[in-house]
Coordinates of C-alpha atoms in Angstrom, one line a residue:
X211 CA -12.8 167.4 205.4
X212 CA -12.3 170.4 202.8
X213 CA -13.7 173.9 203.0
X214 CA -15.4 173.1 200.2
X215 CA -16.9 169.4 201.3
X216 CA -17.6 171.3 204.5
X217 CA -20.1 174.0 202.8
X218 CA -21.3 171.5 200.7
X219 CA -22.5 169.8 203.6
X220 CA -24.0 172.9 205.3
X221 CA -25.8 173.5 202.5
X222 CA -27.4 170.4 202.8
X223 CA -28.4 170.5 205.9
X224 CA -30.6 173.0 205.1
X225 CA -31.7 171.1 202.3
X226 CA -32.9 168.4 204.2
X227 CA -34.8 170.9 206.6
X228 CA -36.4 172.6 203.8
X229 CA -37.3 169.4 201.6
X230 CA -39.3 168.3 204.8
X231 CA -41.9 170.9 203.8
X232 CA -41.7 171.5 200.2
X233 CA -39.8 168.5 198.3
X234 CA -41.2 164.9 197.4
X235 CA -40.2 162.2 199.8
X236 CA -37.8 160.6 197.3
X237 CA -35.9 164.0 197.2
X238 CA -36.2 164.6 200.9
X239 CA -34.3 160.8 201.3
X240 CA -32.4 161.2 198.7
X241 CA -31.0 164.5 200.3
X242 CA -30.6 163.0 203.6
X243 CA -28.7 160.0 202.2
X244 CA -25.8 162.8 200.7
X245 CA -25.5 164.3 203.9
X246 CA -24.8 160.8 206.0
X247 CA -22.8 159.7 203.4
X248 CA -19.6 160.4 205.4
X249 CA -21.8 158.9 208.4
X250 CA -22.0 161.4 211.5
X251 CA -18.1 162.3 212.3
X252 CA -18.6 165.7 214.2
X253 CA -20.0 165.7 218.2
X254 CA -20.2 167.5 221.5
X255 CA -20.2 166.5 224.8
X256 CA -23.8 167.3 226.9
X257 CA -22.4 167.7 230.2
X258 CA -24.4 168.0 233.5
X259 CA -24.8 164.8 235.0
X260 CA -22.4 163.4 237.9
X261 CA -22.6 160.0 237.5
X262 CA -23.5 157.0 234.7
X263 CA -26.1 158.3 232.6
X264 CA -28.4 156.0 231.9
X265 CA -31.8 157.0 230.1
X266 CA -32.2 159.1 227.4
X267 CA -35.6 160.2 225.4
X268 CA -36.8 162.7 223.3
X269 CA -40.0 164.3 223.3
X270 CA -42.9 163.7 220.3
X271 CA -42.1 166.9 218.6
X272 CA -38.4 166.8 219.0
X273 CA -37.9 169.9 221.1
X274 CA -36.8 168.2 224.5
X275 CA -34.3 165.4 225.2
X276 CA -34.6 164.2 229.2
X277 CA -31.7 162.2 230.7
X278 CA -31.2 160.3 233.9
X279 CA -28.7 158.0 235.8
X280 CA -27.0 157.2 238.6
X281 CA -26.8 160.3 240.2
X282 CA -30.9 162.4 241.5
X283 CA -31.2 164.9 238.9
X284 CA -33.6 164.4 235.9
X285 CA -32.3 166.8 233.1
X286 CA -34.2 168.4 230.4
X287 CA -32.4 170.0 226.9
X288 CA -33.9 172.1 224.8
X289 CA -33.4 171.8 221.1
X290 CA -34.7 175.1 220.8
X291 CA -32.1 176.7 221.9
X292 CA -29.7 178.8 219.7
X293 CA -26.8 176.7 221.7
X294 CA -27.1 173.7 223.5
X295 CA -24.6 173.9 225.9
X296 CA -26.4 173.1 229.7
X297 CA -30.0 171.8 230.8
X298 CA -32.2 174.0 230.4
X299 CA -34.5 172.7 233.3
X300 CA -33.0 170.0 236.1
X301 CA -35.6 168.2 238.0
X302 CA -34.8 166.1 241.4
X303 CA -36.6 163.3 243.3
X304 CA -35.1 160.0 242.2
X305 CA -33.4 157.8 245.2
X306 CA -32.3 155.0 242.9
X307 CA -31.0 154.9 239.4
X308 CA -33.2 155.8 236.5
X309 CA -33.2 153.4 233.5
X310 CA -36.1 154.7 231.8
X311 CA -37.6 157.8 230.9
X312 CA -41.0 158.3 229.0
X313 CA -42.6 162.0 227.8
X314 CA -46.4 161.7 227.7
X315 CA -48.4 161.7 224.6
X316 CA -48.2 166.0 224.4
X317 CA -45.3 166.1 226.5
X318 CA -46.6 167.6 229.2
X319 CA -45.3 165.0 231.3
X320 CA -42.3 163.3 231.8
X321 CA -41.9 159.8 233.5
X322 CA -39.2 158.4 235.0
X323 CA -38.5 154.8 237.0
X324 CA -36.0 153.3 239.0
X325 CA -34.2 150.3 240.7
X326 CA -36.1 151.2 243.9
X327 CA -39.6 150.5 242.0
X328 CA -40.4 154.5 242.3
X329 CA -42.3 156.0 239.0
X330 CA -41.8 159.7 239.4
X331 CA -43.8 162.2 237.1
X332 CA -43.1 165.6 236.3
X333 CA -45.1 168.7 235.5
X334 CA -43.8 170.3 231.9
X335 CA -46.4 172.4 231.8
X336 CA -44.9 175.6 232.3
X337 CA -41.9 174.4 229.4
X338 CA -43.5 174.5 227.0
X339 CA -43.8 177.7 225.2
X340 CA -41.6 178.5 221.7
X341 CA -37.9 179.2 223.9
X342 CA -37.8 178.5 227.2
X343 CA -38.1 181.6 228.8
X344 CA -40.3 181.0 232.5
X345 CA -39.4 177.9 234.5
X346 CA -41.9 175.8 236.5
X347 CA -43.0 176.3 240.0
X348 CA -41.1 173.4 241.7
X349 CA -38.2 170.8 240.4
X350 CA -39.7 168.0 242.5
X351 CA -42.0 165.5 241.0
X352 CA -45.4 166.1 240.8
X353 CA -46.4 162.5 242.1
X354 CA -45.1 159.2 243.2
X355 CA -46.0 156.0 242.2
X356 CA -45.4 152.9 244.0
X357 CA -47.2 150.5 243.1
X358 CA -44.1 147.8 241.9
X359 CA -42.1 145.6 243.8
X360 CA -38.8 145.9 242.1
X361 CA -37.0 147.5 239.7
X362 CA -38.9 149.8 237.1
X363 CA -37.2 148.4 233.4
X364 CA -39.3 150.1 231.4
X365 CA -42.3 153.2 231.5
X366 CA -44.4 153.6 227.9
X367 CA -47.3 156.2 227.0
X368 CA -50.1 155.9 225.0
X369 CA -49.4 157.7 221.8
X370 CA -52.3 159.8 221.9
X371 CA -53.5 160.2 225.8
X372 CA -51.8 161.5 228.3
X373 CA -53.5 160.2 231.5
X374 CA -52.1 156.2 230.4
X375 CA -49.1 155.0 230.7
X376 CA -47.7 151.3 230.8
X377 CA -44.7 150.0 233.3
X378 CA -42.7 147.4 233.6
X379 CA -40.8 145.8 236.6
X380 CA -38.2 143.3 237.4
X381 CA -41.5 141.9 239.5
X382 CA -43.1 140.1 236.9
X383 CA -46.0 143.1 236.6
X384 CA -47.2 145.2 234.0
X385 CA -48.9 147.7 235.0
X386 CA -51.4 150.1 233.2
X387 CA -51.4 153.7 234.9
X388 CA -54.9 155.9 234.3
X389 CA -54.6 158.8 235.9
X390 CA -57.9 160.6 236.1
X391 CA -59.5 160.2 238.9
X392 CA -62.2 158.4 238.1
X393 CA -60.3 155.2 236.7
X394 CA -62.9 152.1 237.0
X395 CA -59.9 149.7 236.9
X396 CA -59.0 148.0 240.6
X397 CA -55.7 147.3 240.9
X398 CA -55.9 144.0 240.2
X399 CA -57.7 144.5 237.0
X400 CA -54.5 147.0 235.9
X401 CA -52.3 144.4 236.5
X402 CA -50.5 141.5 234.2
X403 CA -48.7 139.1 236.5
X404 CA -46.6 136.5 235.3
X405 CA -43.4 134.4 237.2
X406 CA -40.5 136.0 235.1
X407 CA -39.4 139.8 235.4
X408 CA -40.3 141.7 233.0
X409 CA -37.7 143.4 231.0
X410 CA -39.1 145.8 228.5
X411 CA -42.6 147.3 227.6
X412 CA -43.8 149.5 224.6
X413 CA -47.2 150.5 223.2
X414 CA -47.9 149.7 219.5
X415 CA -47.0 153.9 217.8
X416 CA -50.3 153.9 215.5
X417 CA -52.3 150.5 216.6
X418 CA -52.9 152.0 220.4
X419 CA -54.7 148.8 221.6
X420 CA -51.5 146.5 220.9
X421 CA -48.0 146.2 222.6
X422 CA -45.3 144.6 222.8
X423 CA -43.5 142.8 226.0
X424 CA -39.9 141.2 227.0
X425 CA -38.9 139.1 229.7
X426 CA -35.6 137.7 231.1
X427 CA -36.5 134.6 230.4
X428 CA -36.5 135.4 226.2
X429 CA -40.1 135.8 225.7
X430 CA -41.2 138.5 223.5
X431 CA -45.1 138.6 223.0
X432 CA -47.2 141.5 221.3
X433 CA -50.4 141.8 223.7
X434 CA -53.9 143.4 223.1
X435 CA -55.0 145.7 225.9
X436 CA -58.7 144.2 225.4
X437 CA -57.7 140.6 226.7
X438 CA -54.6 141.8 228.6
X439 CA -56.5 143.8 231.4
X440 CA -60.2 144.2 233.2
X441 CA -61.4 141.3 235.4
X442 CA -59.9 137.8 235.1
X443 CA -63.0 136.3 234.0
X444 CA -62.7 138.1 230.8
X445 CA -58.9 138.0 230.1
X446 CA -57.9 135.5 227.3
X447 CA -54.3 134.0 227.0
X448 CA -53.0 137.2 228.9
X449 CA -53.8 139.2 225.9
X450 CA -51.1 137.3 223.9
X451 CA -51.6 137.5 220.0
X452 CA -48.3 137.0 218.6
X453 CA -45.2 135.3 220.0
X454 CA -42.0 136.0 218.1
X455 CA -39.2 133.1 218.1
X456 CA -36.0 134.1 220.3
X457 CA -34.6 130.9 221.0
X458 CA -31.2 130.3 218.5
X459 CA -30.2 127.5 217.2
X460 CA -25.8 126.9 215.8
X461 CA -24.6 124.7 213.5
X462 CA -22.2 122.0 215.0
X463 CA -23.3 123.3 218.9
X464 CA -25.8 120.3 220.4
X465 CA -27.7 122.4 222.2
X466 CA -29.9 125.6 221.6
X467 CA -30.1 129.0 223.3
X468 CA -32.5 131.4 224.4
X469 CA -31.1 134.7 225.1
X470 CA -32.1 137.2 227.7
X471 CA -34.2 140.0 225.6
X472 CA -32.9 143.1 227.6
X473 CA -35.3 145.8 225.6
X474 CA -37.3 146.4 222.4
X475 CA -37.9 149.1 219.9
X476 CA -40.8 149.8 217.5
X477 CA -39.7 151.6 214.2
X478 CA -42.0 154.8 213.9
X479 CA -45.1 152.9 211.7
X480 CA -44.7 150.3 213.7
X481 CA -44.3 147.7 211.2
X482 CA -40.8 146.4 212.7
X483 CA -39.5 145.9 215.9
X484 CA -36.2 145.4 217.2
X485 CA -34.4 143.0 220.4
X486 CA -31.7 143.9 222.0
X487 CA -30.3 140.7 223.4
X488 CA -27.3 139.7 226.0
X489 CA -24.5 138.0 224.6
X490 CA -26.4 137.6 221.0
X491 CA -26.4 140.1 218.1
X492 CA -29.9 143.1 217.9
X493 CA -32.6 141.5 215.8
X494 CA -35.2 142.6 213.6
X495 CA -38.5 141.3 212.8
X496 CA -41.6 142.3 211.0
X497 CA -44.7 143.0 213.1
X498 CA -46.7 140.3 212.3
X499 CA -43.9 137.4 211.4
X500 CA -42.5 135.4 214.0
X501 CA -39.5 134.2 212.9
X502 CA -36.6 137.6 212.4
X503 CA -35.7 139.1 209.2
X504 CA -32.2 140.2 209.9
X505 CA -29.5 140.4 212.7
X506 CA -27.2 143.6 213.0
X507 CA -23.4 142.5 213.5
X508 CA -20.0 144.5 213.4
X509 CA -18.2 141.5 211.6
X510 CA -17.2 144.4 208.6
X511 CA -16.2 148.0 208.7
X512 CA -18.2 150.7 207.2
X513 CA -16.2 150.6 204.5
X514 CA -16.8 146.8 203.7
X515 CA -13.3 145.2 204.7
X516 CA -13.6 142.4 207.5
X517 CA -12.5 143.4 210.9
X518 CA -9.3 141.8 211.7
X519 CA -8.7 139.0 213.9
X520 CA -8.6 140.2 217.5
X521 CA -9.8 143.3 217.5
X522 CA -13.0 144.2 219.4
X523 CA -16.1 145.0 217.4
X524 CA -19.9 145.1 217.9
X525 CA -20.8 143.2 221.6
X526 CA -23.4 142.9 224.3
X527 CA -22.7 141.5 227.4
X528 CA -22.9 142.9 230.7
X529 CA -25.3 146.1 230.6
X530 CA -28.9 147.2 229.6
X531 CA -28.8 148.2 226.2
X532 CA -31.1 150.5 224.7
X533 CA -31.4 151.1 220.8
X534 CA -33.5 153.6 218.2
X535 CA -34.6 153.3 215.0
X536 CA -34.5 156.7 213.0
X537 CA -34.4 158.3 210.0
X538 CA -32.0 160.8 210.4
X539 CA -33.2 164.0 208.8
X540 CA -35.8 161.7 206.9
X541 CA -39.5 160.6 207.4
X542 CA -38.5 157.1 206.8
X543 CA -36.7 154.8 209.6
X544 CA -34.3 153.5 207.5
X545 CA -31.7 153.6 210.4
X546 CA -31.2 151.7 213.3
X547 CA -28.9 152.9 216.2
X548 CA -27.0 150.4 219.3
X549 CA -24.2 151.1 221.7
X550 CA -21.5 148.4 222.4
X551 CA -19.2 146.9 224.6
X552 CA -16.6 148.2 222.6
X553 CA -17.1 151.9 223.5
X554 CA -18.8 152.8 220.3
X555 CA -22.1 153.4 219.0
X556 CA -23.0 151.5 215.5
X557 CA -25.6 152.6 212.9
X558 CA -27.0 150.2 210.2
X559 CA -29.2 151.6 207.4
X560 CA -31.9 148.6 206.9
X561 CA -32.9 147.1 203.7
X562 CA -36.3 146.8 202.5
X563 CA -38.7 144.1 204.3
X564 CA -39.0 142.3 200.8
X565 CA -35.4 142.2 200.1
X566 CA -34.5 140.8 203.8
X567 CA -37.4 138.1 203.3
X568 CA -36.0 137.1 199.7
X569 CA -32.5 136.6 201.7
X570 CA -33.5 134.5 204.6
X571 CA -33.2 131.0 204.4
X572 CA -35.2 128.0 206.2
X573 CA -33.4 125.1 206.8
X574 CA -34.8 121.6 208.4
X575 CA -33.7 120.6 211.5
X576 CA -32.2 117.4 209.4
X577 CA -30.4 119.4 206.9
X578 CA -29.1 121.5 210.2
X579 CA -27.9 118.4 212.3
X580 CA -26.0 117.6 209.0
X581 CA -23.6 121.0 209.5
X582 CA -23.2 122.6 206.0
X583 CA -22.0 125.7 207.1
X584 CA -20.5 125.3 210.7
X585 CA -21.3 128.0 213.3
X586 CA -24.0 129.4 211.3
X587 CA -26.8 130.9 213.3
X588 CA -30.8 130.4 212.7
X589 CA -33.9 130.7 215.0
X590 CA -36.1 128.0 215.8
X591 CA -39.0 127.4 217.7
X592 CA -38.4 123.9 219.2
X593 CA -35.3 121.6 218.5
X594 CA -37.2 119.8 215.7
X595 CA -39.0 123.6 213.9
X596 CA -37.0 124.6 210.7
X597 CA -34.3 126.5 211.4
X598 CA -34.9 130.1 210.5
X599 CA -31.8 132.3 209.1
X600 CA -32.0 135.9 208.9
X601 CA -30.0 138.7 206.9
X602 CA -26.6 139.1 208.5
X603 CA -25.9 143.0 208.2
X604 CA -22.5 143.3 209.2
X605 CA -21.9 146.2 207.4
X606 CA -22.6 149.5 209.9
X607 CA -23.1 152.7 207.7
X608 CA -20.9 154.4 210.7
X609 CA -19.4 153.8 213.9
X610 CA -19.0 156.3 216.0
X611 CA -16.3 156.9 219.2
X612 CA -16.0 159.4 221.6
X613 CA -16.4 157.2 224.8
X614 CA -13.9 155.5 226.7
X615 CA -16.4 153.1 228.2
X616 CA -19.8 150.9 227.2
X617 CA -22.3 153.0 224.8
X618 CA -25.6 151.8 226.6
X619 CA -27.9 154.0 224.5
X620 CA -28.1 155.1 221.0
X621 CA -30.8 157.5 220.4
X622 CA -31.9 158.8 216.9
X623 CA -33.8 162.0 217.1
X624 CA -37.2 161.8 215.8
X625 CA -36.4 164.7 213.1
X626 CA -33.0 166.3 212.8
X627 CA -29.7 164.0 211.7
X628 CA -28.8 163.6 215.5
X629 CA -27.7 161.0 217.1
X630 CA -27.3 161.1 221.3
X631 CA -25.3 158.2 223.0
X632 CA -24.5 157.8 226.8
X633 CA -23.3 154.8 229.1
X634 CA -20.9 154.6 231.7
X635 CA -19.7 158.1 231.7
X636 CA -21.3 161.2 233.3
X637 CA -21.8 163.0 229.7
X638 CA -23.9 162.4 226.7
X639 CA -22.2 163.1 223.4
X640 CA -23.8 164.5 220.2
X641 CA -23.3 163.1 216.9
X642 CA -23.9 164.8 213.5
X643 CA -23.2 164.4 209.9
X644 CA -22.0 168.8 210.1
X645 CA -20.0 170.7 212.4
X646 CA -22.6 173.3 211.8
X647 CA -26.4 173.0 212.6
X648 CA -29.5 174.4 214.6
X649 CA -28.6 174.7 218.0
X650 CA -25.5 172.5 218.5
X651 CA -22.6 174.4 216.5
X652 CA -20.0 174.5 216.9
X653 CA -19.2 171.0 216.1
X654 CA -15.7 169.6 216.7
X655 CA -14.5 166.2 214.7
X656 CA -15.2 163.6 217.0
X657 CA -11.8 161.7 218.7
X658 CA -11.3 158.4 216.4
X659 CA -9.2 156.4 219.0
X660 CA -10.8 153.4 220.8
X661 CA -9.6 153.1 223.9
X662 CA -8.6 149.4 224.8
X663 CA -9.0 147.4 228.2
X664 CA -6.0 147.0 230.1
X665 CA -4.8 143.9 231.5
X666 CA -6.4 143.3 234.9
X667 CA -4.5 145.0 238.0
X668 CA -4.0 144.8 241.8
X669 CA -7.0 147.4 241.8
X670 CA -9.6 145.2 240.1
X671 CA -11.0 142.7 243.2
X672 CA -11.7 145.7 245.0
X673 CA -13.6 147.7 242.9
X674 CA -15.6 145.0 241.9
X675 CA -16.1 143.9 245.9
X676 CA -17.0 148.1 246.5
X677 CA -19.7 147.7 243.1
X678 CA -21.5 144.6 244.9
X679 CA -21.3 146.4 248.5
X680 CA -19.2 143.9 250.1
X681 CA -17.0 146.4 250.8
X682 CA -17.6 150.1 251.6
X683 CA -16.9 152.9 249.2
X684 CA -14.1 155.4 250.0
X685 CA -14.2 158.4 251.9
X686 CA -12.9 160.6 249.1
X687 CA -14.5 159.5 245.4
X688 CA -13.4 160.5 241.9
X689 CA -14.5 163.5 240.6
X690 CA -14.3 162.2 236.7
X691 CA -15.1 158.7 235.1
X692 CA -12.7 156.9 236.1
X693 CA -13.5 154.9 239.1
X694 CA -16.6 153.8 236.3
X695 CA -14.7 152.9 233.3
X696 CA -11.9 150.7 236.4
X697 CA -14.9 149.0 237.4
X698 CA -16.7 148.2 234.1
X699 CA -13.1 147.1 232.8
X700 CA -12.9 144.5 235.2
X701 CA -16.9 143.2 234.3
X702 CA -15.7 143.1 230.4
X703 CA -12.7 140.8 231.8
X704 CA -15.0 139.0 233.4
X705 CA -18.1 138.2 231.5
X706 CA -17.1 139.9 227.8
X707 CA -16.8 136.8 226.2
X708 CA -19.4 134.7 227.6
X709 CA -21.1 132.1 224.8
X710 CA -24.5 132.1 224.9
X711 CA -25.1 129.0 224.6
X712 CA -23.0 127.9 227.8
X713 CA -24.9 131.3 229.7
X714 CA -28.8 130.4 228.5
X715 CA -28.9 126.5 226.6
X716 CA -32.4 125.9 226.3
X717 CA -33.7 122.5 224.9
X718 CA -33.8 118.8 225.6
X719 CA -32.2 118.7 229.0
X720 CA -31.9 122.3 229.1
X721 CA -35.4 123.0 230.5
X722 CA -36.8 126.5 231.7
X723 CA -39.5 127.7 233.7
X724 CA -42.7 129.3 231.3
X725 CA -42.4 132.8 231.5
X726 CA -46.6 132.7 230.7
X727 CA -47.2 131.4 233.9
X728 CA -48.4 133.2 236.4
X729 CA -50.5 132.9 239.4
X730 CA -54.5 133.0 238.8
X731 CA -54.9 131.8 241.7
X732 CA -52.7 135.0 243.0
X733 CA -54.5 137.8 240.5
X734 CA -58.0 136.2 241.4
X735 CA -57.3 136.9 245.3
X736 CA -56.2 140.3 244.4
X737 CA -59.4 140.9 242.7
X738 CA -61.4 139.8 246.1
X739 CA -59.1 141.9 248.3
X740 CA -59.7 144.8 245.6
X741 CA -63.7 143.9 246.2
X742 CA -63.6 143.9 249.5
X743 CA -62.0 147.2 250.0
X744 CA -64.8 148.5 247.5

């Protein structure tokens, strides 16, 4: 980049921040879209973790990102710093790894659950003043919550109050928190039970009384709180309203698949939401239409050409993926943000709703069996529905490096052109369209090469025998990455190319449990047991 392409840039940075109080929206996107038109080729390593990191999250106003792994430590970062170069705060109490995180509707409280079912909260009361100058009066959480059975996938406030929170847990629970004291909801009435494990959770940003669910089993379902919770007498359908079609259908392939929905995303109007899916490509749909409106693939380079035979582009196949929408310096999320197997982070800018709805095509189930356009994809509800085929973008507006291992989140911040990615290594890197900005210069250009998997080697069983505790871990471990990056090597030999359709067929023949059914029988004991105790 030139000195002169370099000021230019800088100079509209500042643009964008200005145009956020004084310019027209068109201008203010119209600025952004100059200064990511070269994407986001300048980053920094956030170090500070010693292990996988695994969460990420930013705070409403934009001031804090939180991060959480493998290792106990809870870190906060404070965007209001002159430099970012360390946390600012580290908190300490998890005993298992964190894979979610959640700020609280003010952010006074930050959320975190684990693979040992544990939801920690932690006080930010004392953080929050302009720059963080006085530190709170412990690093421990303020409470522990237990109430799970397994896992904790997911943790989601209320966008407005801070005493409610939703989890969900590998147990087949959702859970609503309230945590004043004088909560009339038993335990039993808090809880949605169903047979699958729940994978992901999120409330509705702007309609409070909806959200959305995932499960393993592929069911995504956006839920009303009214019929979703209280006694069992006066539940309806489990507070279902809307089921949106996962189940995939390919031309010239017998049967169909329904892929494992690993997490979802709400855009910031909520008015889209977006599946990350193993083994299949991120979807989007529109809040109230079942069927998708577009798939995000890496089939293309950002600069249009196809990406060669053989080389390794946009996958998902062996970790929990989380994704963002964002705008990136804009009001509008016109940006949508996924890590990869292929140790990079992809960003799509997202057409219109009316212009991905013109594009898709429905196709009958006869005109399908007839295979026009072999290995085509479209969704479908049963084997006999219209086949329903979104928008292909394979086009990323960027991909960015600077990992040598999976890129498990991608995380747009809610204001400022930054994007934060993290996976299997112990840092979190910093992406932005400038090498010079508020609180993260100085930038460096971020390292282009992609680092390739290596044939397997004599090394391989054994790590992957010391991951599944067959066999114990040595006395004297790593101090860098790459024990991590051995051991996820050998799961991308493994299971990286995996074909949906062999992994999850779904179908005639092909039959799978309801993830709707749970036990009423189960919930309505609960209920007399919460009675009883009463």
């Amino acid at each position: 980049m030139t000195p002169d392409h370099h000021r230019a840039c800088h100079r509209l940075w500042y643009a964008t921040e200005a145009h956020k109080k004084i310019a027209p929206v068109r201008s203010r996107r119209r600025a952004t879209d100059a200064l990511l038109s070269n994407g986001l080729p300048y980053s920094k390593k956030l170090a500070g973790h010693t292990s996988c990191v695994n969460a990420l999250t930013i705070s409403r106003d934009g001031r804090w990102l939180a991060s959480a792994g493998d290792d106990p430590y809870v870190h906060l970062w404070d965007f209001n710093q002159e430099e970012l170069l360390m946390p600012s705060w580290t908190f300490v109490g998890p005993r298992s790894n964190v894979f979610t995180l959640a700020f609280s509707a003010s952010g006074q409280y930050l959320y975190s659950g684990d693979t040992r079912a544990d939801i920690l909260r932690f006080d930010l009361f004392h953080l929050n003043t302009p720059v963080s100058v006085t530190r709170p009066t412990s690093n421990s959480p303020s409470l522990r919550d237990n109430q799970h059975d397994d896992s904790i996938r997911a943790i989601s406030c209320h966008p407005d109050q801070d005493h409610l929170f939703l989890s969900a847990s590998e147990d087949g629970r959702i859970i609503l928190h309230d945590m004043r004291a004088d909560s009339r909801r038993s335990h039993a009435q808090a809880t949605l039970q169903q047979i699958a494990p729940f994978s992901c959770v999120q409330y509705h940003p702007v309609m409070t009384q909806l959200f959305a669910t995932s499960d393993t089993q592929g069911a995504v379902c956006l839920r009303d709180m009214r019929m979703a919770f209280g006694p069992l007498s006066q539940r309806q359908h489990k507070g279902v309203v809307h089921k949106y079609v996962t189940a995939i259908a390919k031309q010239g392939q017998a049967c169909m698949a329904r892929p494992e929905t690993s997490s979802l995303v709400f855009d910031r109007d909520g008015r889209r939401l977006a599946l990350t899916m193993l083994h299949h490509y991120p979807t989007l749909y529109a809040l109230n239409d079942p069927h998708p409106i577009a798939m995000f693939s890496g089939r293309h380079r950002p600069d249009g050409s196809p990406v060669p035979s053989g080389e390794r582009t946009w996958s998902n196949s062996c970790t929990m993926k989380h994704a963002s929408f964002g705008g990136l310096g804009s009001d509008q999320d016109s940006y949508f943000a996924h890590g990869s197997d292929d140790f990079r982070a992809y960003v799509w800018k997202i057409p219109n709703d009316a212009s991905l709805l013109e594009r898709r095509a429905v196709v009958s189930h006869l005109e399908w069996d007839m295979c026009p356009r072999p290995g085509e994809i479209g969704y479908a509800q049963t084997h006999l529905s219209s086949r329903y085929v979104p928008v292909e973008l394979s086009v990323p507006h960027a991909r960015l490096t600077g990992h040598d291992s999976i890129v498990n989140t991608a995380l747009i911040h809610p204001d400022r052109p930054y994007l934060l990615t993290a996976g299997i290594e112990r840092f979190i890197r910093l992406h932005s369209p400038t090498s010079t900005s508020p609180s993260t210069e100085p930038l460096s250009p971020t390292p282009q090469q992609v680092r390739t998997v290596p044939p397997t080697d004599p090394n391989s069983r054994q790590l992957l025998l010391r991951a599944m505790g067959l066999i114990d871990d040595p006395a004297d471990e790593a101090d860098d990455d790459s024990q991590a990056i051995a051991l996820f090597d050998q799961i991308l030999r493994t299971e990286g190319d995996g074909d949906v359709f062999d992994i999850r067929p779904c179908g005639p023949g092909h039959e799978t449990s309801d993830s709707d059914d749970d036990s009423d029988a189960e919930m309505a004991s609960s209920e007399e047991e919460d009675i009883v105790g009463l």
